[in-house]
PDB file of C-alpha atoms and ligand atoms in Angstrom:
ATOM      1  CA  MET A   1     -13.948  12.616  -6.238  1.00 94.00           C
ATOM      2  CA  THR A   2     -12.135  10.614  -3.553  1.00 98.00           C
ATOM      3  CA  LYS A   3      -8.565  10.156  -4.702  1.00 98.00           C
ATOM      4  CA  LEU A   4      -6.362   7.348  -3.388  1.00 98.00           C
ATOM      5  CA  MET A   5      -2.700   6.746  -4.158  1.00 99.00           C
ATOM      6  CA  ILE A   6      -1.857   3.040  -4.482  1.00 98.00           C
ATOM      7  CA  ILE A   7       1.878   2.593  -4.022  1.00 99.00           C
ATOM      8  CA  ASN A   8       3.824  -0.590  -4.684  1.00 98.00           C
ATOM      9  CA  GLY A   9       7.473  -0.888  -3.743  1.00 98.00           C
ATOM     10  CA  PRO A  10      10.415  -2.954  -4.962  1.00 98.00           C
ATOM     11  CA  ASN A  11       9.943  -6.229  -6.845  1.00 98.00           C
ATOM     12  CA  LEU A  12       6.161  -6.011  -6.799  1.00 98.00           C
ATOM     13  CA  ASN A  13       6.286  -5.509 -10.574  1.00 98.00           C
ATOM     14  CA  MET A  14       7.709  -9.070 -10.620  1.00 96.00           C
ATOM     15  CA  VAL A  15       4.598 -10.578  -9.037  1.00 97.00           C
ATOM     16  CA  GLY A  16       3.305 -13.340 -11.310  1.00 90.00           C
ATOM     17  CA  ILE A  17       6.926 -14.155 -12.168  1.00 90.00           C
ATOM     18  CA  ARG A  18       8.618 -14.302  -8.726  1.00 91.00           C
ATOM     19  CA  GLU A  19       8.001 -16.946  -6.037  1.00 94.00           C
ATOM     20  CA  LYS A  20       4.596 -17.958  -7.389  1.00 93.00           C
ATOM     21  CA  ASN A  21       4.022 -20.283  -4.421  1.00 92.00           C
ATOM     22  CA  ILE A  22       4.068 -17.202  -2.158  1.00 92.00           C
ATOM     23  CA  TYR A  23       2.759 -14.353  -4.320  1.00 94.00           C
ATOM     24  CA  GLY A  24       0.498 -16.232  -6.740  1.00 93.00           C
ATOM     25  CA  THR A  25       0.358 -16.360 -10.517  1.00 95.00           C
ATOM     26  CA  GLN A  26      -1.617 -13.206 -11.305  1.00 96.00           C
ATOM     27  CA  ALA A  27       0.603 -10.809 -13.260  1.00 97.00           C
ATOM     28  CA  PHE A  28       1.219  -7.375 -11.744  1.00 98.00           C
ATOM     29  CA  PRO A  29      -0.473  -5.442 -14.596  1.00 98.00           C
ATOM     30  CA  ASP A  30      -3.577  -7.625 -14.091  1.00 98.00           C
ATOM     31  CA  ILE A  31      -3.588  -6.830 -10.367  1.00 98.00           C
ATOM     32  CA  ILE A  32      -3.416  -3.124 -11.196  1.00 98.00           C
ATOM     33  CA  ALA A  33      -6.273  -3.503 -13.705  1.00 98.00           C
ATOM     34  CA  MET A  34      -8.337  -5.267 -11.009  1.00 98.00           C
ATOM     35  CA  ILE A  35      -7.634  -2.430  -8.531  1.00 98.00           C
ATOM     36  CA  GLN A  36      -8.664   0.154 -11.156  1.00 98.00           C
ATOM     37  CA  GLU A  37     -11.887  -1.740 -11.853  1.00 98.00           C
ATOM     38  CA  GLU A  38     -12.772  -1.986  -8.145  1.00 98.00           C
ATOM     39  CA  ALA A  39     -12.001   1.722  -7.708  1.00 98.00           C
ATOM     40  CA  LYS A  40     -14.291   2.565 -10.627  1.00 98.00           C
ATOM     41  CA  LYS A  41     -17.113   0.489  -9.042  1.00 98.00           C
ATOM     42  CA  ARG A  42     -16.714   2.572  -5.890  1.00 98.00           C
ATOM     43  CA  GLY A  43     -16.649   5.845  -7.794  1.00 98.00           C
ATOM     44  CA  ILE A  44     -13.150   6.708  -6.638  1.00 98.00           C
ATOM     45  CA  GLU A  45      -9.863   7.433  -8.362  1.00 98.00           C
ATOM     46  CA  ALA A  46      -6.953   5.034  -7.796  1.00 98.00           C
ATOM     47  CA  ASP A  47      -3.612   6.498  -8.822  1.00 98.00           C
ATOM     48  CA  CYS A  48      -1.428   3.378  -9.051  1.00 98.00           C
ATOM     49  CA  ARG A  49       2.366   3.648  -8.926  1.00 98.00           C
ATOM     50  CA  GLN A  50       5.283   1.241  -8.543  1.00 98.00           C
ATOM     51  CA  SER A  51       8.968   1.850  -7.969  1.00 98.00           C
ATOM     52  CA  ASN A  52      12.015  -0.132  -6.966  1.00 98.00           C
ATOM     53  CA  HIS A  53      13.565   2.994  -5.411  1.00 98.00           C
ATOM     54  CA  GLU A  54      13.055   3.975  -1.787  1.00 98.00           C
ATOM     55  CA  GLY A  55      13.249   7.726  -2.479  1.00 98.00           C
ATOM     56  CA  ASP A  56      10.465   7.539  -5.071  1.00 98.00           C
ATOM     57  CA  LEU A  57       8.193   6.052  -2.416  1.00 98.00           C
ATOM     58  CA  VAL A  58       9.075   8.866   0.013  1.00 98.00           C
ATOM     59  CA  ASP A  59       8.496  11.488  -2.722  1.00 98.00           C
ATOM     60  CA  TRP A  60       5.097  10.018  -3.581  1.00 98.00           C
ATOM     61  CA  ILE A  61       3.957   9.889   0.052  1.00 98.00           C
ATOM     62  CA  GLN A  62       4.875  13.577   0.353  1.00 98.00           C
ATOM     63  CA  GLU A  63       3.132  14.307  -2.949  1.00 98.00           C
ATOM     64  CA  ALA A  64      -0.044  12.711  -1.553  1.00 98.00           C
ATOM     65  CA  TRP A  65       0.072  15.349   1.175  1.00 98.00           C
ATOM     66  CA  PHE A  66       0.817  18.339  -1.068  1.00 98.00           C
ATOM     67  CA  GLN A  67      -1.748  17.239  -3.678  1.00 98.00           C
ATOM     68  CA  SER A  68      -4.432  16.555  -1.014  1.00 98.00           C
ATOM     69  CA  TYR A  69      -5.011  12.859  -1.658  1.00 98.00           C
ATOM     70  CA  ASP A  70      -7.681  11.286   0.570  1.00 98.00           C
ATOM     71  CA  GLY A  71      -5.645   8.205   1.446  1.00 98.00           C
ATOM     72  CA  ILE A  72      -2.777   5.891   0.582  1.00 99.00           C
ATOM     73  CA  VAL A  73      -2.644   2.138   0.132  1.00 99.00           C
ATOM     74  CA  ILE A  74       0.962   0.999   0.240  1.00 98.00           C
ATOM     75  CA  ASN A  75       2.764  -2.279  -0.208  1.00 98.00           C
ATOM     76  CA  PRO A  76       6.342  -1.206   0.517  1.00 98.00           C
ATOM     77  CA  GLY A  77       7.774  -4.669  -0.266  1.00 98.00           C
ATOM     78  CA  ALA A  78      11.051  -5.301   1.552  1.00 98.00           C
ATOM     79  CA  TYR A  79      11.320  -1.604   2.568  1.00 98.00           C
ATOM     80  CA  THR A  80       8.592  -2.439   5.095  1.00 98.00           C
ATOM     81  CA  HIS A  81      11.219  -4.169   7.184  1.00 98.00           C
ATOM     82  CA  THR A  82      14.124  -1.747   6.673  1.00 98.00           C
ATOM     83  CA  SER A  83      13.046   1.801   5.944  1.00 98.00           C
ATOM     84  CA  ILE A  84      12.847   4.368   8.708  1.00 98.00           C
ATOM     85  CA  ALA A  85      12.650   7.026   5.945  1.00 98.00           C
ATOM     86  CA  LEU A  86       9.398   5.506   4.719  1.00 98.00           C
ATOM     87  CA  ALA A  87       8.038   5.245   8.254  1.00 98.00           C
ATOM     88  CA  ASP A  88       8.916   8.925   8.851  1.00 98.00           C
ATOM     89  CA  ALA A  89       7.156   9.910   5.604  1.00 98.00           C
ATOM     90  CA  VAL A  90       3.973   8.070   6.632  1.00 98.00           C
ATOM     91  CA  HIS A  91       4.196   9.621  10.106  1.00 98.00           C
ATOM     92  CA  ALA A  92       4.696  13.105   8.602  1.00 98.00           C
ATOM     93  CA  ILE A  93       1.395  13.032   6.711  1.00 98.00           C
ATOM     94  CA  GLU A  94      -0.487  11.504   9.664  1.00 95.00           C
ATOM     95  CA  PRO A  95      -3.951  12.974   9.060  1.00 95.00           C
ATOM     96  CA  ILE A  96      -4.005  11.185   5.690  1.00 98.00           C
ATOM     97  CA  PRO A  97      -5.094   7.574   6.311  1.00 98.00           C
ATOM     98  CA  VAL A  98      -2.543   5.003   5.163  1.00 98.00           C
ATOM     99  CA  VAL A  99      -3.177   1.248   4.953  1.00 98.00           C
ATOM    100  CA  GLU A 100      -0.249  -1.162   4.592  1.00 98.00           C
ATOM    101  CA  VAL A 101      -0.842  -4.197   2.391  1.00 98.00           C
ATOM    102  CA  HIS A 102       1.112  -7.408   1.913  1.00 98.00           C
ATOM    103  CA  LEU A 103       0.143 -10.141  -0.509  1.00 98.00           C
ATOM    104  CA  SER A 104       1.669 -12.762   1.780  1.00 97.00           C
ATOM    105  CA  ASP A 105       1.211 -13.258   5.506  1.00 98.00           C
ATOM    106  CA  ILE A 106       4.477 -11.679   6.662  1.00 97.00           C
ATOM    107  CA  MET A 107       3.938 -12.987  10.214  1.00 96.00           C
ATOM    108  CA  ALA A 108       3.956 -16.574   8.964  1.00 96.00           C
ATOM    109  CA  ARG A 109       7.285 -16.114   7.145  1.00 97.00           C
ATOM    110  CA  GLU A 110      10.926 -15.417   8.114  1.00 95.00           C
ATOM    111  CA  GLU A 111      11.393 -13.500  11.342  1.00 97.00           C
ATOM    112  CA  PHE A 112      12.938 -10.473   9.579  1.00 96.00           C
ATOM    113  CA  ARG A 113       9.569  -9.949   7.847  1.00 98.00           C
ATOM    114  CA  HIS A 114       7.694  -9.726  11.152  1.00 98.00           C
ATOM    115  CA  VAL A 115       8.821  -6.111  11.699  1.00 98.00           C
ATOM    116  CA  SER A 116       7.122  -3.215   9.942  1.00 98.00           C
ATOM    117  CA  TYR A 117       8.540   0.236  10.613  1.00 98.00           C
ATOM    118  CA  GLU A 118       5.539   2.103   9.224  1.00 98.00           C
ATOM    119  CA  ALA A 119       2.733  -0.059  10.630  1.00 98.00           C
ATOM    120  CA  PRO A 120       2.497   2.068  13.841  1.00 98.00           C
ATOM    121  CA  TYR A 121       1.538   5.066  11.669  1.00 98.00           C
ATOM    122  CA  CYS A 122      -0.985   3.206   9.490  1.00 98.00           C
ATOM    123  CA  ILE A 123      -4.684   2.827  10.302  1.00 98.00           C
ATOM    124  CA  ALA A 124      -4.495  -0.871   9.359  1.00 98.00           C
ATOM    125  CA  GLN A 125      -2.230  -3.610   8.056  1.00 98.00           C
ATOM    126  CA  ILE A 126      -3.725  -6.200   5.703  1.00 98.00           C
ATOM    127  CA  LYS A 127      -1.661  -9.299   5.018  1.00 98.00           C
ATOM    128  CA  GLY A 128      -2.092 -12.717   3.475  1.00 98.00           C
ATOM    129  CA  HIS A 129      -5.137 -11.974   1.310  1.00 98.00           C
ATOM    130  CA  GLY A 130      -3.271 -11.787  -2.008  1.00 97.00           C
ATOM    131  CA  PRO A 131      -4.363  -9.091  -4.506  1.00 98.00           C
ATOM    132  CA  GLN A 132      -7.765  -8.834  -2.784  1.00 98.00           C
ATOM    133  CA  GLY A 133      -5.879  -7.140   0.065  1.00 98.00           C
ATOM    134  CA  TYR A 134      -5.618  -3.962  -2.021  1.00 98.00           C
ATOM    135  CA  VAL A 135      -9.413  -3.854  -2.381  1.00 98.00           C
ATOM    136  CA  MET A 136      -9.858  -4.492   1.351  1.00 98.00           C
ATOM    137  CA  ALA A 137      -7.423  -1.625   2.001  1.00 98.00           C
ATOM    138  CA  MET A 138      -9.354   0.776  -0.232  1.00 98.00           C
ATOM    139  CA  ASP A 139     -12.571  -0.127   1.644  1.00 98.00           C
ATOM    140  CA  GLU A 140     -10.801   0.366   4.980  1.00 98.00           C
ATOM    141  CA  ILE A 141      -9.859   3.904   3.913  1.00 98.00           C
ATOM    142  CA  LEU A 142     -13.356   4.656   2.572  1.00 98.00           C
ATOM    143  CA  ASN A 143     -14.899   3.502   5.879  1.00 98.00           C
ATOM    144  CA  HIS A 144     -12.391   5.601   7.802  1.00 98.00           C
ATOM    145  CA  ILE A 145     -13.208   8.705   5.711  1.00 97.00           C
ATOM    146  CA  ALA A 146     -16.961   8.115   6.131  1.00 96.00           C
ATOM    147  CA  LYS A 147     -16.562   7.810   9.917  1.00 96.00           C
ATOM    148  CA  GLU A 148     -14.463  11.013  10.086  1.00 93.00           C
ATOM    149  CA  ARG A 149     -17.114  12.911   8.100  1.00 90.00           C
ATOM    150  CA  ASN A 150     -19.909  11.756  10.418  1.00 90.00           C
ATOM    151  CA  GLN A 151     -18.120  12.994  13.533  1.00 80.00           C
TER     152      GLN A 151
HETATM  153  C1  DQA B   1       5.561  -8.329   0.521  1.00 57.92           C
HETATM  154  C2  DQA B   1       6.254  -9.000   1.719  1.00 57.92           C
HETATM  155  C3  DQA B   1       7.678  -8.481   1.866  1.00 57.92           C
HETATM  156  O1  DQA B   1       8.304  -9.129   2.974  1.00 57.92           O
HETATM  157  C4  DQA B   1       8.495  -8.790   0.629  1.00 57.92           C
HETATM  158  O2  DQA B   1       9.783  -8.240   0.742  1.00 57.92           O
HETATM  159  C5  DQA B   1       7.826  -8.322  -0.616  1.00 57.92           C
HETATM  160  C6  DQA B   1       6.375  -8.474  -0.746  1.00 57.92           C
HETATM  161  C7  DQA B   1       4.154  -8.908   0.269  1.00 57.92           C
HETATM  162  O3  DQA B   1       3.402  -8.296  -0.479  1.00 57.92           O
HETATM  163  O4  DQA B   1       3.828  -9.999   0.781  1.00 57.92           O
HETATM  164  O5  DQA B   1       8.475  -7.886  -1.576  1.00 57.92           O
HETATM  165  O6  DQA B   1       5.391  -6.943   0.822  1.00 57.92           O
END
């Protein structure tokens, strides 16, 4: 079975509570339940994780490599704009497709959010689609895998 790791970084567990005008009102556990449901519909496994700690995110990206995951969907939160360690981790596992997701449109916000260190190593960046972005990211990875197999 296709196995994807869905990683959420710092403060994403506060979605539904924090800055509702930007991130919406849907509670984080409900977003995770929605992702699980959409994964089930597609016959894939979504291993959903969240941490506020940069090193956990690096460990999990490496784990995806050592445990042969088929892809990663990651919303690194603010570490998107600061973490070279995270970018290096994504780069290190390059054959594994990674899609970066942001609930908000980071390009329409403060300038410091316009930079993503890991985006150059991701197959796509999806921003501004709210929780649906995670589903779009899973489909992006599934399409990528299908294309690779047909080559
Ligand atoms: C975010 C955007 C980041 O700039 C911010 O630090 C977050 C959430 C998003 O999903 O829109 O925590 O990644």
